[in-house]
Amino acid sequence: MATREDLHALVDWLPECVWEEANETMLAQLKKHDPVRYALFTAPEDDEPLTEEEIAAIDEAYQAIERGEIISDEELKLELGL
């Protein structure tokens, strides 16, 4: 599995003339596999960038999902009695 550093090195290696094509290809794959991240990635710029803590919390949430530790909305509603 590629590390963040590997991906940064790959982006640094790409010639500028292919950046737009690479970006479109990457976004198409992201939209196909993870529509939430696609929406976040393509959302308009916010005046306040995410803090390192917020980024870490988002990453941890995705890791928890991959480990199966997140419950569905329906399960949460049942748990909360809604």
GROMACS .gro file of N, CA and C in nm:
model
  246
    1MET      N    1   0.085  -0.117   0.000
    1MET     CA    2   0.000   0.000   0.000
    1MET      C    3   0.090   0.124   0.000
    2ALA      N    4   0.050   0.220  -0.079
    2ALA     CA    5   0.127   0.343  -0.090
    2ALA      C    6   0.109   0.428   0.036
    3THR      N    7   0.216   0.491   0.076
    3THR     CA    8   0.208   0.582   0.189
    3THR      C    9   0.177   0.723   0.137
    4ARG      N   10   0.144   0.810   0.228
    4ARG     CA   11   0.120   0.950   0.191
    4ARG      C   12   0.244   1.008   0.123
    5GLU      N   13   0.361   0.972   0.175
    5GLU     CA   14   0.486   1.022   0.116
    5GLU      C   15   0.504   0.970  -0.026
    6ASP      N   16   0.466   0.842  -0.050
    6ASP     CA   17   0.475   0.786  -0.185
    6ASP      C   18   0.386   0.865  -0.281
    7LEU      N   19   0.266   0.896  -0.237
    7LEU     CA   20   0.173   0.970  -0.323
    7LEU      C   21   0.223   1.111  -0.349
    8HIS      N   22   0.279   1.175  -0.247
    8HIS     CA   23   0.334   1.309  -0.266
    8HIS      C   24   0.450   1.304  -0.365
    9ALA      N   25   0.534   1.204  -0.353
    9ALA     CA   26   0.647   1.189  -0.445
    9ALA      C   27   0.597   1.168  -0.587
   10LEU      N   28   0.492   1.090  -0.604
   10LEU     CA   29   0.436   1.067  -0.737
   10LEU      C   30   0.382   1.197  -0.796
   11VAL      N   31   0.310   1.274  -0.716
   11VAL     CA   32   0.258   1.402  -0.764
   11VAL      C   33   0.373   1.495  -0.800
   12ASP      N   34   0.477   1.499  -0.718
   12ASP     CA   35   0.593   1.584  -0.748
   12ASP      C   36   0.663   1.540  -0.876
   13TRP      N   37   0.657   1.410  -0.906
   13TRP     CA   38   0.724   1.355  -1.023
   13TRP      C   39   0.649   1.387  -1.152
   14LEU      N   40   0.514   1.398  -1.143
   14LEU     CA   41   0.434   1.421  -1.263
   14LEU      C   42   0.467   1.556  -1.327
   15PRO      N   43   0.481   1.557  -1.458
   15PRO     CA   44   0.502   1.687  -1.524
   15PRO      C   45   0.375   1.770  -1.517
   16GLU      N   46   0.390   1.899  -1.509
   16GLU     CA   47   0.276   1.989  -1.492
   16GLU      C   48   0.174   1.975  -1.604
   17CYS      N   49   0.217   1.937  -1.723
   17CYS     CA   50   0.125   1.927  -1.836
   17CYS      C   51   0.021   1.815  -1.819
   18VAL      N   52   0.039   1.723  -1.726
   18VAL     CA   53  -0.058   1.614  -1.706
   18VAL      C   54  -0.135   1.628  -1.575
   19TRP      N   55  -0.114   1.737  -1.502
   19TRP     CA   56  -0.181   1.754  -1.373
   19TRP      C   57  -0.332   1.754  -1.388
   20GLU      N   58  -0.384   1.828  -1.485
   20GLU     CA   59  -0.530   1.837  -1.500
   20GLU      C   60  -0.589   1.699  -1.532
   21GLU      N   61  -0.527   1.626  -1.623
   21GLU     CA   62  -0.576   1.493  -1.658
   21GLU      C   63  -0.567   1.399  -1.538
   22ALA      N   64  -0.456   1.404  -1.466
   22ALA     CA   65  -0.439   1.318  -1.348
   22ALA      C   66  -0.543   1.352  -1.243
   23ASN      N   67  -0.569   1.479  -1.223
   23ASN     CA   68  -0.667   1.522  -1.125
   23ASN      C   69  -0.807   1.472  -1.163
   24GLU      N   70  -0.844   1.487  -1.289
   24GLU     CA   71  -0.975   1.441  -1.335
   24GLU      C   72  -0.989   1.290  -1.319
   25THR      N   73  -0.882   1.216  -1.349
   25THR     CA   74  -0.885   1.070  -1.336
   25THR      C   75  -0.899   1.031  -1.189
   26MET      N   76  -0.821   1.096  -1.104
   26MET     CA   77  -0.827   1.065  -0.962
   26MET      C   78  -0.963   1.099  -0.904
   27LEU      N   79  -1.021   1.213  -0.942
   27LEU     CA   80  -1.152   1.251  -0.891
   27LEU      C   81  -1.261   1.156  -0.940
   28ALA      N   82  -1.250   1.109  -1.064
   28ALA     CA   83  -1.348   1.014  -1.116
   28ALA      C   84  -1.344   0.884  -1.035
   29GLN      N   85  -1.225   0.836  -1.001
   29GLN     CA   86  -1.212   0.715  -0.921
   29GLN      C   87  -1.263   0.738  -0.778
   30LEU      N   88  -1.232   0.854  -0.725
   30LEU     CA   89  -1.277   0.886  -0.590
   30LEU      C   90  -1.430   0.893  -0.585
   31LYS      N   91  -1.491   0.954  -0.686
   31LYS     CA   92  -1.637   0.964  -0.691
   31LYS      C   93  -1.699   0.826  -0.700
   32LYS      N   94  -1.637   0.738  -0.778
   32LYS     CA   95  -1.688   0.603  -0.797
   32LYS      C   96  -1.682   0.523  -0.668
   33HIS      N   97  -1.573   0.536  -0.593
   33HIS     CA   98  -1.550   0.450  -0.477
   33HIS      C   99  -1.588   0.513  -0.343
   34ASP      N  100  -1.587   0.645  -0.335
   34ASP     CA  101  -1.617   0.709  -0.207
   34ASP      C  102  -1.683   0.844  -0.232
   35PRO      N  103  -1.814   0.846  -0.252
   35PRO     CA  104  -1.881   0.971  -0.286
   35PRO      C  105  -1.870   1.078  -0.177
   36VAL      N  106  -1.854   1.038  -0.051
   36VAL     CA  107  -1.842   1.137   0.056
   36VAL      C  108  -1.709   1.211   0.044
   37ARG      N  109  -1.601   1.136   0.028
   37ARG     CA  110  -1.471   1.202   0.011
   37ARG      C  111  -1.469   1.287  -0.116
   38TYR      N  112  -1.534   1.237  -0.223
   38TYR     CA  113  -1.541   1.315  -0.347
   38TYR      C  114  -1.609   1.448  -0.321
   39ALA      N  115  -1.721   1.445  -0.249
   39ALA     CA  116  -1.793   1.568  -0.219
   39ALA      C  117  -1.708   1.663  -0.136
   40LEU      N  118  -1.637   1.608  -0.038
   40LEU     CA  119  -1.550   1.692   0.044
   40LEU      C  120  -1.434   1.748  -0.038
   41PHE      N  121  -1.378   1.665  -0.125
   41PHE     CA  122  -1.262   1.704  -0.204
   41PHE      C  123  -1.298   1.813  -0.305
   42THR      N  124  -1.421   1.809  -0.358
   42THR     CA  125  -1.460   1.904  -0.462
   42THR      C  126  -1.546   2.019  -0.408
   43ALA      N  127  -1.567   2.022  -0.278
   43ALA     CA  128  -1.646   2.131  -0.219
   43ALA      C  129  -1.573   2.264  -0.234
   44PRO      N  130  -1.649   2.372  -0.237
   44PRO     CA  131  -1.585   2.504  -0.246
   44PRO      C  132  -1.492   2.527  -0.128
   45GLU      N  133  -1.392   2.607  -0.150
   45GLU     CA  134  -1.295   2.639  -0.045
   45GLU      C  135  -1.367   2.701   0.075
   46ASP      N  136  -1.326   2.661   0.193
   46ASP     CA  137  -1.378   2.717   0.316
   46ASP      C  138  -1.281   2.827   0.360
   47ASP      N  139  -1.335   2.926   0.427
   47ASP     CA  140  -1.248   3.034   0.475
   47ASP      C  141  -1.149   2.985   0.579
   48GLU      N  142  -1.189   2.882   0.654
   48GLU     CA  143  -1.104   2.829   0.759
   48GLU      C  144  -1.062   2.687   0.722
   49PRO      N  145  -0.933   2.665   0.699
   49PRO     CA  146  -0.888   2.530   0.666
   49PRO      C  147  -0.903   2.437   0.787
   50LEU      N  148  -0.913   2.308   0.759
   50LEU     CA  149  -0.922   2.210   0.866
   50LEU      C  150  -0.795   2.213   0.951
   51THR      N  151  -0.815   2.192   1.080
   51THR     CA  152  -0.699   2.183   1.168
   51THR      C  153  -0.641   2.042   1.159
   52GLU      N  154  -0.522   2.024   1.209
   52GLU     CA  155  -0.462   1.890   1.211
   52GLU      C  156  -0.546   1.794   1.293
   53GLU      N  157  -0.607   1.843   1.400
   53GLU     CA  158  -0.693   1.759   1.482
   53GLU      C  159  -0.817   1.714   1.405
   54GLU      N  160  -0.876   1.805   1.328
   54GLU     CA  161  -0.994   1.769   1.249
   54GLU      C  162  -0.959   1.666   1.141
   55ILE      N  163  -0.845   1.685   1.076
   55ILE     CA  164  -0.800   1.590   0.974
   55ILE      C  165  -0.776   1.454   1.037
   56ALA      N  166  -0.714   1.452   1.154
   56ALA     CA  167  -0.688   1.325   1.224
   56ALA      C  168  -0.819   1.257   1.262
   57ALA      N  169  -0.919   1.335   1.305
   57ALA     CA  170  -1.048   1.278   1.342
   57ALA      C  171  -1.118   1.218   1.220
   58ILE      N  172  -1.109   1.284   1.107
   58ILE     CA  173  -1.169   1.231   0.983
   58ILE      C  174  -1.100   1.102   0.943
   59ASP      N  175  -0.966   1.102   0.947
   59ASP     CA  176  -0.891   0.980   0.913
   59ASP      C  177  -0.926   0.866   1.006
   60GLU      N  178  -0.939   0.894   1.135
   60GLU     CA  179  -0.973   0.790   1.233
   60GLU      C  180  -1.113   0.735   1.206
   61ALA      N  181  -1.206   0.822   1.168
   61ALA     CA  182  -1.342   0.776   1.138
   61ALA      C  183  -1.342   0.681   1.019
   62TYR      N  184  -1.267   0.714   0.914
   62TYR     CA  185  -1.258   0.624   0.799
   62TYR      C  186  -1.192   0.492   0.836
   63GLN      N  187  -1.091   0.496   0.921
   63GLN     CA  188  -1.027   0.372   0.965
   63GLN      C  189  -1.123   0.287   1.047
   64ALA      N  190  -1.204   0.351   1.130
   64ALA     CA  191  -1.304   0.279   1.209
   64ALA      C  192  -1.407   0.213   1.118
   65ILE      N  193  -1.447   0.283   1.013
   65ILE     CA  194  -1.540   0.225   0.916
   65ILE      C  195  -1.479   0.101   0.852
   66GLU      N  196  -1.353   0.112   0.811
   66GLU     CA  197  -1.284  -0.002   0.748
   66GLU      C  198  -1.274  -0.120   0.844
   67ARG      N  199  -1.262  -0.094   0.974
   67ARG     CA  200  -1.254  -0.201   1.073
   67ARG      C  201  -1.393  -0.254   1.112
   68GLY      N  202  -1.497  -0.191   1.060
   68GLY     CA  203  -1.633  -0.233   1.090
   68GLY      C  204  -1.682  -0.187   1.225
   69GLU      N  205  -1.623  -0.082   1.278
   69GLU     CA  206  -1.657  -0.034   1.412
   69GLU      C  207  -1.767   0.072   1.412
   70ILE      N  208  -1.816   0.109   1.298
   70ILE     CA  209  -1.919   0.212   1.289
   70ILE      C  210  -2.053   0.143   1.270
   71ILE      N  211  -2.156   0.193   1.339
   71ILE     CA  212  -2.289   0.134   1.325
   71ILE      C  213  -2.370   0.217   1.225
   72SER      N  214  -2.472   0.155   1.169
   72SER     CA  215  -2.556   0.224   1.071
   72SER      C  216  -2.645   0.326   1.140
   73ASP      N  217  -2.706   0.413   1.060
   73ASP     CA  218  -2.799   0.512   1.114
   73ASP      C  219  -2.916   0.443   1.183
   74GLU      N  220  -2.963   0.334   1.123
   74GLU     CA  221  -3.075   0.262   1.181
   74GLU      C  222  -3.038   0.205   1.317
   75GLU      N  223  -2.919   0.147   1.328
   75GLU     CA  224  -2.874   0.091   1.456
   75GLU      C  225  -2.860   0.202   1.561
   76LEU      N  226  -2.809   0.316   1.519
   76LEU     CA  227  -2.793   0.428   1.611
   76LEU      C  228  -2.929   0.476   1.661
   77LYS      N  229  -3.025   0.487   1.571
   77LYS     CA  230  -3.160   0.530   1.612
   77LYS      C  231  -3.220   0.433   1.711
   78LEU      N  232  -3.203   0.301   1.687
   78LEU     CA  233  -3.254   0.202   1.781
   78LEU      C  234  -3.186   0.216   1.916
   79GLU      N  235  -3.053   0.237   1.912
   79GLU     CA  236  -2.978   0.250   2.036
   79GLU      C  237  -3.020   0.372   2.116
   80LEU      N  238  -3.056   0.479   2.045
   80LEU     CA  239  -3.096   0.603   2.111
   80LEU      C  240  -3.245   0.608   2.139
   81GLY      N  241  -3.317   0.505   2.091
   81GLY     CA  242  -3.461   0.500   2.114
   81GLY      C  243  -3.539   0.597   2.029
   82LEU      N  244  -3.490   0.625   1.914
   82LEU     CA  245  -3.559   0.720   1.823
   82LEU      C  246  -3.643   0.646   1.720
   0.00000   0.00000   0.00000
